[in-house]
């Protein structure tokens, strides 16, 4: 069997189109244009690309993008002052501080300073707590995109065995919470798990967010399972240069799985689309409307 390739680019484009329609309706009905502020401290080339893409896609969806590019010598106090200013600005509905931050700035302090109602990354302890309680809040973008991709295959996830490899606060842990809320039976595996291949083989949905190229082999995948590969790893290419691979050995897993996300072109594009969805949700909630569809 060869797995269906889950087209993250197409799913993300469809989500962005739905968001743009809702943004236009919000403008028409309430005169409100959602605004996203993105703060980049220092000159990390990868972060610079992310920020540029985020800003472009925000504008394409009809929202306002406010970008702040600040020097890597910035003090923690200056960043906290900027956050305080953005927290009270009525035209800013979402605030994202691009990580990593330079060593003189505590990421925890900064993330906790963001108004939870504008926390489009879903990293504030209040939003993490709401997610853990199964209550409505703002959920982190990458796992949100993963759950959407899994639902694009299965419709309902109820009763399925979801195995999440990785327990980071950014991906694995919130993904596990979301799968619980989808009524999956959830296992979370990590570096101390005793029988990782055995745990993976029980998965109807196998989400891998580790950061180790090709960690998960084809014979770890249950036949017909849905594999969501979050990993982004740059490895040397035959003949020179580099290429991106995931955490799953794609060529092996594609022969066994029922559906699988490619790297690149799977989870990655969904992350920014979910950021736009969260920004729209923040703007809608501020004006007494329900979360974005
Ligand atoms: N597509 C996207 O938009 C997107 C977004 C975010 C991240 N990513 C990618 O996703 C990957 C994971 O990111 P992250 O931020 O979650 O990473 P992270 O914070 O480094 O967490 C990695 C997790 O993997 C676990 N782990 C490490 N080695 C393992 C092993 N040999 N077997 C089983 N588990 C192991 C760690 O376990 P312990 O907790 O026990 O140490 C940890 O929980 C990276 O490649 C990153 O680039 C992609």
mmCIF file with all atom_site columns, N, CA, C and O and ligand atoms in Angstrom, residues 142 165-172 189-192 196 208-212 215 230-233 247 267-268 271, ligand 1:
data_model
loop_
_atom_site.group_PDB
_atom_site.id
_atom_site.type_symbol
_atom_site.label_atom_id
_atom_site.label_alt_id
_atom_site.label_comp_id
_atom_site.label_asym_id
_atom_site.label_entity_id
_atom_site.label_seq_id
_atom_site.pdbx_PDB_ins_code
_atom_site.Cartn_x
_atom_site.Cartn_y
_atom_site.Cartn_z
_atom_site.occupancy
_atom_site.B_iso_or_equiv
_atom_site.pdbx_formal_charge
_atom_site.auth_seq_id
_atom_site.auth_comp_id
_atom_site.auth_asym_id
_atom_site.auth_atom_id
_atom_site.pdbx_PDB_model_num
ATOM   1   N N   . UNK A 1 142 ? 1.091  25.306 15.722 1.00 0.00 ? 142 UNK A N   1
ATOM   2   C CA  . UNK A 1 142 ? 1.571  24.086 15.046 1.00 0.00 ? 142 UNK A CA  1
ATOM   3   C C   . UNK A 1 142 ? 0.707  22.867 15.403 1.00 0.00 ? 142 UNK A C   1
ATOM   4   O O   . UNK A 1 142 ? 0.217  22.187 14.494 1.00 0.00 ? 142 UNK A O   1
ATOM   5   N N   . UNK A 1 165 ? 4.908  11.731 19.824 1.00 0.00 ? 165 UNK A N   1
ATOM   6   C CA  . UNK A 1 165 ? 6.316  11.565 20.203 1.00 0.00 ? 165 UNK A CA  1
ATOM   7   C C   . UNK A 1 165 ? 6.913  12.963 20.343 1.00 0.00 ? 165 UNK A C   1
ATOM   8   O O   . UNK A 1 165 ? 6.963  13.731 19.380 1.00 0.00 ? 165 UNK A O   1
ATOM   9   N N   . UNK A 1 166 ? 7.355  13.295 21.557 1.00 0.00 ? 166 UNK A N   1
ATOM   10  C CA  . UNK A 1 166 ? 7.832  14.643 21.885 1.00 0.00 ? 166 UNK A CA  1
ATOM   11  C C   . UNK A 1 166 ? 6.850  15.289 22.852 1.00 0.00 ? 166 UNK A C   1
ATOM   12  O O   . UNK A 1 166 ? 5.633  15.124 22.718 1.00 0.00 ? 166 UNK A O   1
ATOM   13  N N   . UNK A 1 167 ? 7.391  16.009 23.854 1.00 0.00 ? 167 UNK A N   1
ATOM   14  C CA  . UNK A 1 167 ? 6.522  16.603 24.886 1.00 0.00 ? 167 UNK A CA  1
ATOM   15  C C   . UNK A 1 167 ? 6.873  18.068 25.109 1.00 0.00 ? 167 UNK A C   1
ATOM   16  O O   . UNK A 1 167 ? 6.796  18.579 26.237 1.00 0.00 ? 167 UNK A O   1
ATOM   17  N N   . UNK A 1 168 ? 7.318  18.760 24.034 1.00 0.00 ? 168 UNK A N   1
ATOM   18  C CA  . UNK A 1 168 ? 7.644  20.181 24.195 1.00 0.00 ? 168 UNK A CA  1
ATOM   19  C C   . UNK A 1 168 ? 6.368  20.975 24.439 1.00 0.00 ? 168 UNK A C   1
ATOM   20  O O   . UNK A 1 168 ? 5.268  20.559 24.055 1.00 0.00 ? 168 UNK A O   1
ATOM   21  N N   . UNK A 1 169 ? 6.544  22.155 25.069 1.00 0.00 ? 169 UNK A N   1
ATOM   22  C CA  . UNK A 1 169 ? 5.383  23.020 25.335 1.00 0.00 ? 169 UNK A CA  1
ATOM   23  C C   . UNK A 1 169 ? 4.833  23.629 24.050 1.00 0.00 ? 169 UNK A C   1
ATOM   24  O O   . UNK A 1 169 ? 3.704  24.116 24.019 1.00 0.00 ? 169 UNK A O   1
ATOM   25  N N   . UNK A 1 170 ? 5.650  23.621 22.998 1.00 0.00 ? 170 UNK A N   1
ATOM   26  C CA  . UNK A 1 170 ? 5.254  24.254 21.730 1.00 0.00 ? 170 UNK A CA  1
ATOM   27  C C   . UNK A 1 170 ? 4.442  23.295 20.867 1.00 0.00 ? 170 UNK A C   1
ATOM   28  O O   . UNK A 1 170 ? 3.503  23.702 20.191 1.00 0.00 ? 170 UNK A O   1
ATOM   29  N N   . UNK A 1 171 ? 4.808  22.012 20.880 1.00 0.00 ? 171 UNK A N   1
ATOM   30  C CA  . UNK A 1 171 ? 4.142  21.063 19.978 1.00 0.00 ? 171 UNK A CA  1
ATOM   31  C C   . UNK A 1 171 ? 3.552  19.853 20.729 1.00 0.00 ? 171 UNK A C   1
ATOM   32  O O   . UNK A 1 171 ? 2.326  19.689 20.791 1.00 0.00 ? 171 UNK A O   1
ATOM   33  N N   . UNK A 1 172 ? 4.420  18.987 21.268 1.00 0.00 ? 172 UNK A N   1
ATOM   34  C CA  . UNK A 1 172 ? 3.957  17.684 21.748 1.00 0.00 ? 172 UNK A CA  1
ATOM   35  C C   . UNK A 1 172 ? 2.891  17.768 22.833 1.00 0.00 ? 172 UNK A C   1
ATOM   36  O O   . UNK A 1 172 ? 1.824  17.155 22.731 1.00 0.00 ? 172 UNK A O   1
ATOM   37  N N   . UNK A 1 189 ? 5.012  9.978  24.155 1.00 0.00 ? 189 UNK A N   1
ATOM   38  C CA  . UNK A 1 189 ? 6.333  9.356  24.262 1.00 0.00 ? 189 UNK A CA  1
ATOM   39  C C   . UNK A 1 189 ? 7.402  10.443 24.198 1.00 0.00 ? 189 UNK A C   1
ATOM   40  O O   . UNK A 1 189 ? 7.146  11.543 23.689 1.00 0.00 ? 189 UNK A O   1
ATOM   41  N N   . UNK A 1 190 ? 8.587  10.144 24.735 1.00 0.00 ? 190 UNK A N   1
ATOM   42  C CA  . UNK A 1 190 ? 9.671  11.138 24.778 1.00 0.00 ? 190 UNK A CA  1
ATOM   43  C C   . UNK A 1 190 ? 10.997 10.420 24.879 1.00 0.00 ? 190 UNK A C   1
ATOM   44  O O   . UNK A 1 190 ? 11.045 9.194  24.656 1.00 0.00 ? 190 UNK A O   1
ATOM   45  N N   . UNK A 1 191 ? 12.053 11.154 25.233 1.00 0.00 ? 191 UNK A N   1
ATOM   46  C CA  . UNK A 1 191 ? 13.394 10.547 25.183 1.00 0.00 ? 191 UNK A CA  1
ATOM   47  C C   . UNK A 1 191 ? 13.559 9.426  26.203 1.00 0.00 ? 191 UNK A C   1
ATOM   48  O O   . UNK A 1 191 ? 14.473 8.613  26.082 1.00 0.00 ? 191 UNK A O   1
ATOM   49  N N   . UNK A 1 192 ? 12.719 9.377  27.237 1.00 0.00 ? 192 UNK A N   1
ATOM   50  C CA  . UNK A 1 192 ? 12.863 8.343  28.266 1.00 0.00 ? 192 UNK A CA  1
ATOM   51  C C   . UNK A 1 192 ? 11.908 7.165  28.049 1.00 0.00 ? 192 UNK A C   1
ATOM   52  O O   . UNK A 1 192 ? 11.858 6.245  28.881 1.00 0.00 ? 192 UNK A O   1
ATOM   53  N N   . UNK A 1 196 ? 9.964  2.751  22.293 1.00 0.00 ? 196 UNK A N   1
ATOM   54  C CA  . UNK A 1 196 ? 9.375  3.748  21.376 1.00 0.00 ? 196 UNK A CA  1
ATOM   55  C C   . UNK A 1 196 ? 8.776  3.094  20.124 1.00 0.00 ? 196 UNK A C   1
ATOM   56  O O   . UNK A 1 196 ? 7.633  3.407  19.759 1.00 0.00 ? 196 UNK A O   1
ATOM   57  N N   . UNK A 1 208 ? 4.773  13.077 15.286 1.00 0.00 ? 208 UNK A N   1
ATOM   58  C CA  . UNK A 1 208 ? 6.165  13.046 15.718 1.00 0.00 ? 208 UNK A CA  1
ATOM   59  C C   . UNK A 1 208 ? 6.738  14.453 15.694 1.00 0.00 ? 208 UNK A C   1
ATOM   60  O O   . UNK A 1 208 ? 6.763  15.116 14.649 1.00 0.00 ? 208 UNK A O   1
ATOM   61  N N   . UNK A 1 209 ? 7.177  14.932 16.862 1.00 0.00 ? 209 UNK A N   1
ATOM   62  C CA  . UNK A 1 209 ? 7.757  16.285 16.990 1.00 0.00 ? 209 UNK A CA  1
ATOM   63  C C   . UNK A 1 209 ? 8.973  16.181 17.889 1.00 0.00 ? 209 UNK A C   1
ATOM   64  O O   . UNK A 1 209 ? 8.904  16.432 19.096 1.00 0.00 ? 209 UNK A O   1
ATOM   65  N N   . UNK A 1 210 ? 10.090 15.784 17.309 1.00 0.00 ? 210 UNK A N   1
ATOM   66  C CA  . UNK A 1 210 ? 11.297 15.489 18.079 1.00 0.00 ? 210 UNK A CA  1
ATOM   67  C C   . UNK A 1 210 ? 12.481 16.363 17.638 1.00 0.00 ? 210 UNK A C   1
ATOM   68  O O   . UNK A 1 210 ? 13.212 16.909 18.451 1.00 0.00 ? 210 UNK A O   1
ATOM   69  N N   . UNK A 1 211 ? 12.696 16.446 16.309 1.00 0.00 ? 211 UNK A N   1
ATOM   70  C CA  . UNK A 1 211 ? 13.869 17.164 15.810 1.00 0.00 ? 211 UNK A CA  1
ATOM   71  C C   . UNK A 1 211 ? 15.063 16.251 15.587 1.00 0.00 ? 211 UNK A C   1
ATOM   72  O O   . UNK A 1 211 ? 16.209 16.675 15.727 1.00 0.00 ? 211 UNK A O   1
ATOM   73  N N   . UNK A 1 212 ? 14.784 14.971 15.256 1.00 0.00 ? 212 UNK A N   1
ATOM   74  C CA  . UNK A 1 212 ? 15.839 13.990 14.905 1.00 0.00 ? 212 UNK A CA  1
ATOM   75  C C   . UNK A 1 212 ? 15.500 13.423 13.530 1.00 0.00 ? 212 UNK A C   1
ATOM   76  O O   . UNK A 1 212 ? 14.487 12.729 13.393 1.00 0.00 ? 212 UNK A O   1
ATOM   77  N N   . UNK A 1 215 ? 14.035 9.578  12.605 1.00 0.00 ? 215 UNK A N   1
ATOM   78  C CA  . UNK A 1 215 ? 13.997 8.767  13.831 1.00 0.00 ? 215 UNK A CA  1
ATOM   79  C C   . UNK A 1 215 ? 12.992 7.615  13.706 1.00 0.00 ? 215 UNK A C   1
ATOM   80  O O   . UNK A 1 215 ? 13.281 6.478  14.074 1.00 0.00 ? 215 UNK A O   1
ATOM   81  N N   . UNK A 1 230 ? 6.103  16.495 12.242 1.00 0.00 ? 230 UNK A N   1
ATOM   82  C CA  . UNK A 1 230 ? 6.318  17.918 12.534 1.00 0.00 ? 230 UNK A CA  1
ATOM   83  C C   . UNK A 1 230 ? 7.787  18.322 12.342 1.00 0.00 ? 230 UNK A C   1
ATOM   84  O O   . UNK A 1 230 ? 8.097  19.488 12.118 1.00 0.00 ? 230 UNK A O   1
ATOM   85  N N   . UNK A 1 231 ? 8.665  17.365 12.392 1.00 0.00 ? 231 UNK A N   1
ATOM   86  C CA  . UNK A 1 231 ? 10.105 17.654 12.372 1.00 0.00 ? 231 UNK A CA  1
ATOM   87  C C   . UNK A 1 231 ? 10.563 18.427 11.150 1.00 0.00 ? 231 UNK A C   1
ATOM   88  O O   . UNK A 1 231 ? 10.069 18.209 10.044 1.00 0.00 ? 231 UNK A O   1
ATOM   89  N N   . UNK A 1 232 ? 11.467 19.349 11.380 1.00 0.00 ? 232 UNK A N   1
ATOM   90  C CA  . UNK A 1 232 ? 12.128 20.064 10.282 1.00 0.00 ? 232 UNK A CA  1
ATOM   91  C C   . UNK A 1 232 ? 13.623 19.957 10.557 1.00 0.00 ? 232 UNK A C   1
ATOM   92  O O   . UNK A 1 232 ? 14.128 20.554 11.514 1.00 0.00 ? 232 UNK A O   1
ATOM   93  N N   . UNK A 1 233 ? 14.306 19.172 9.755  1.00 0.00 ? 233 UNK A N   1
ATOM   94  C CA  . UNK A 1 233 ? 15.746 18.943 9.973  1.00 0.00 ? 233 UNK A CA  1
ATOM   95  C C   . UNK A 1 233 ? 16.484 19.176 8.661  1.00 0.00 ? 233 UNK A C   1
ATOM   96  O O   . UNK A 1 233 ? 16.066 18.670 7.620  1.00 0.00 ? 233 UNK A O   1
ATOM   97  N N   . UNK A 1 247 ? 11.080 13.995 10.885 1.00 0.00 ? 247 UNK A N   1
ATOM   98  C CA  . UNK A 1 247 ? 11.512 13.056 11.924 1.00 0.00 ? 247 UNK A CA  1
ATOM   99  C C   . UNK A 1 247 ? 11.145 11.621 11.553 1.00 0.00 ? 247 UNK A C   1
ATOM   100 O O   . UNK A 1 247 ? 11.482 10.685 12.277 1.00 0.00 ? 247 UNK A O   1
ATOM   101 N N   . UNK A 1 267 ? 3.045  19.925 7.589  1.00 0.00 ? 267 UNK A N   1
ATOM   102 C CA  . UNK A 1 267 ? 2.640  20.691 8.774  1.00 0.00 ? 267 UNK A CA  1
ATOM   103 C C   . UNK A 1 267 ? 3.021  22.174 8.655  1.00 0.00 ? 267 UNK A C   1
ATOM   104 O O   . UNK A 1 267 ? 2.261  23.060 9.066  1.00 0.00 ? 267 UNK A O   1
ATOM   105 N N   . UNK A 1 268 ? 4.209  22.443 8.087  1.00 0.00 ? 268 UNK A N   1
ATOM   106 C CA  . UNK A 1 268 ? 4.746  23.817 8.051  1.00 0.00 ? 268 UNK A CA  1
ATOM   107 C C   . UNK A 1 268 ? 3.747  24.862 7.571  1.00 0.00 ? 268 UNK A C   1
ATOM   108 O O   . UNK A 1 268 ? 3.489  25.844 8.285  1.00 0.00 ? 268 UNK A O   1
ATOM   109 N N   . UNK A 1 271 ? 0.976  26.063 9.979  1.00 0.00 ? 271 UNK A N   1
ATOM   110 C CA  . UNK A 1 271 ? 1.282  26.819 11.187 1.00 0.00 ? 271 UNK A CA  1
ATOM   111 C C   . UNK A 1 271 ? 0.922  28.295 11.008 1.00 0.00 ? 271 UNK A C   1
ATOM   112 O O   . UNK A 1 271 ? 0.256  28.888 11.872 1.00 0.00 ? 271 UNK A O   1
HETATM 113 N N1  . LIG B 2 .   ? 6.411  22.666 11.167 1.00 0.00 ? 1   LIG B N1  1
HETATM 114 C C1  . LIG B 2 .   ? 6.438  23.608 12.101 1.00 0.00 ? 1   LIG B C1  1
HETATM 115 O O1  . LIG B 2 .   ? 5.792  24.627 11.943 1.00 0.00 ? 1   LIG B O1  1
HETATM 116 C C2  . LIG B 2 .   ? 7.216  23.381 13.354 1.00 0.00 ? 1   LIG B C2  1
HETATM 117 C C3  . LIG B 2 .   ? 6.942  24.121 14.492 1.00 0.00 ? 1   LIG B C3  1
HETATM 118 C C4  . LIG B 2 .   ? 7.656  23.837 15.679 1.00 0.00 ? 1   LIG B C4  1
HETATM 119 C C5  . LIG B 2 .   ? 8.647  22.857 15.661 1.00 0.00 ? 1   LIG B C5  1
HETATM 120 N N2  . LIG B 2 .   ? 8.926  22.204 14.493 1.00 0.00 ? 1   LIG B N2  1
HETATM 121 C C6  . LIG B 2 .   ? 9.965  21.145 14.448 1.00 0.00 ? 1   LIG B C6  1
HETATM 122 O O2  . LIG B 2 .   ? 9.515  20.053 15.237 1.00 0.00 ? 1   LIG B O2  1
HETATM 123 C C7  . LIG B 2 .   ? 10.625 19.411 15.864 1.00 0.00 ? 1   LIG B C7  1
HETATM 124 C C8  . LIG B 2 .   ? 10.383 19.390 17.371 1.00 0.00 ? 1   LIG B C8  1
HETATM 125 O O3  . LIG B 2 .   ? 10.323 20.709 17.853 1.00 0.00 ? 1   LIG B O3  1
HETATM 126 P P1  . LIG B 2 .   ? 10.111 21.037 19.404 1.00 0.00 ? 1   LIG B P1  1
HETATM 127 O O4  . LIG B 2 .   ? 10.196 22.503 19.577 1.00 0.00 ? 1   LIG B O4  1
HETATM 128 O O5  . LIG B 2 .   ? 8.903  20.305 19.893 1.00 0.00 ? 1   LIG B O5  1
HETATM 129 O O6  . LIG B 2 .   ? 11.459 20.331 19.990 1.00 0.00 ? 1   LIG B O6  1
HETATM 130 P P2  . LIG B 2 .   ? 12.042 20.227 21.461 1.00 0.00 ? 1   LIG B P2  1
HETATM 131 O O7  . LIG B 2 .   ? 11.544 21.317 22.335 1.00 0.00 ? 1   LIG B O7  1
HETATM 132 O O8  . LIG B 2 .   ? 13.512 20.030 21.298 1.00 0.00 ? 1   LIG B O8  1
HETATM 133 O O9  . LIG B 2 .   ? 11.411 18.866 22.010 1.00 0.00 ? 1   LIG B O9  1
HETATM 134 C C9  . LIG B 2 .   ? 11.787 17.633 21.462 1.00 0.00 ? 1   LIG B C9  1
HETATM 135 C C10 . LIG B 2 .   ? 11.062 16.504 22.151 1.00 0.00 ? 1   LIG B C10 1
HETATM 136 O O10 . LIG B 2 .   ? 11.491 15.285 21.557 1.00 0.00 ? 1   LIG B O10 1
HETATM 137 C C11 . LIG B 2 .   ? 11.880 14.369 22.580 1.00 0.00 ? 1   LIG B C11 1
HETATM 138 N N3  . LIG B 2 .   ? 12.967 13.520 22.101 1.00 0.00 ? 1   LIG B N3  1
HETATM 139 C C12 . LIG B 2 .   ? 14.244 13.874 21.847 1.00 0.00 ? 1   LIG B C12 1
HETATM 140 N N4  . LIG B 2 .   ? 14.948 12.799 21.420 1.00 0.00 ? 1   LIG B N4  1
HETATM 141 C C13 . LIG B 2 .   ? 14.097 11.757 21.401 1.00 0.00 ? 1   LIG B C13 1
HETATM 142 C C14 . LIG B 2 .   ? 14.225 10.399 21.063 1.00 0.00 ? 1   LIG B C14 1
HETATM 143 N N5  . LIG B 2 .   ? 15.386 9.891  20.628 1.00 0.00 ? 1   LIG B N5  1
HETATM 144 N N6  . LIG B 2 .   ? 13.141 9.618  21.167 1.00 0.00 ? 1   LIG B N6  1
HETATM 145 C C15 . LIG B 2 .   ? 11.963 10.108 21.598 1.00 0.00 ? 1   LIG B C15 1
HETATM 146 N N7  . LIG B 2 .   ? 11.777 11.407 21.923 1.00 0.00 ? 1   LIG B N7  1
HETATM 147 C C16 . LIG B 2 .   ? 12.829 12.209 21.839 1.00 0.00 ? 1   LIG B C16 1
HETATM 148 C C17 . LIG B 2 .   ? 12.320 15.215 23.740 1.00 0.00 ? 1   LIG B C17 1
HETATM 149 O O11 . LIG B 2 .   ? 12.146 14.432 24.898 1.00 0.00 ? 1   LIG B O11 1
HETATM 150 P P3  . LIG B 2 .   ? 12.482 14.969 26.405 1.00 0.00 ? 1   LIG B P3  1
HETATM 151 O O12 . LIG B 2 .   ? 11.342 15.880 26.764 1.00 0.00 ? 1   LIG B O12 1
HETATM 152 O O13 . LIG B 2 .   ? 12.509 13.727 27.194 1.00 0.00 ? 1   LIG B O13 1
HETATM 153 O O14 . LIG B 2 .   ? 13.800 15.684 26.299 1.00 0.00 ? 1   LIG B O14 1
HETATM 154 C C18 . LIG B 2 .   ? 11.357 16.399 23.644 1.00 0.00 ? 1   LIG B C18 1
HETATM 155 O O15 . LIG B 2 .   ? 10.158 16.149 24.352 1.00 0.00 ? 1   LIG B O15 1
HETATM 156 C C19 . LIG B 2 .   ? 11.855 20.210 15.412 1.00 0.00 ? 1   LIG B C19 1
HETATM 157 O O16 . LIG B 2 .   ? 12.405 19.563 14.263 1.00 0.00 ? 1   LIG B O16 1
HETATM 158 C C20 . LIG B 2 .   ? 11.287 21.562 15.022 1.00 0.00 ? 1   LIG B C20 1
HETATM 159 O O17 . LIG B 2 .   ? 12.083 22.218 14.041 1.00 0.00 ? 1   LIG B O17 1
HETATM 160 C C21 . LIG B 2 .   ? 8.226  22.429 13.352 1.00 0.00 ? 1   LIG B C21 1
#
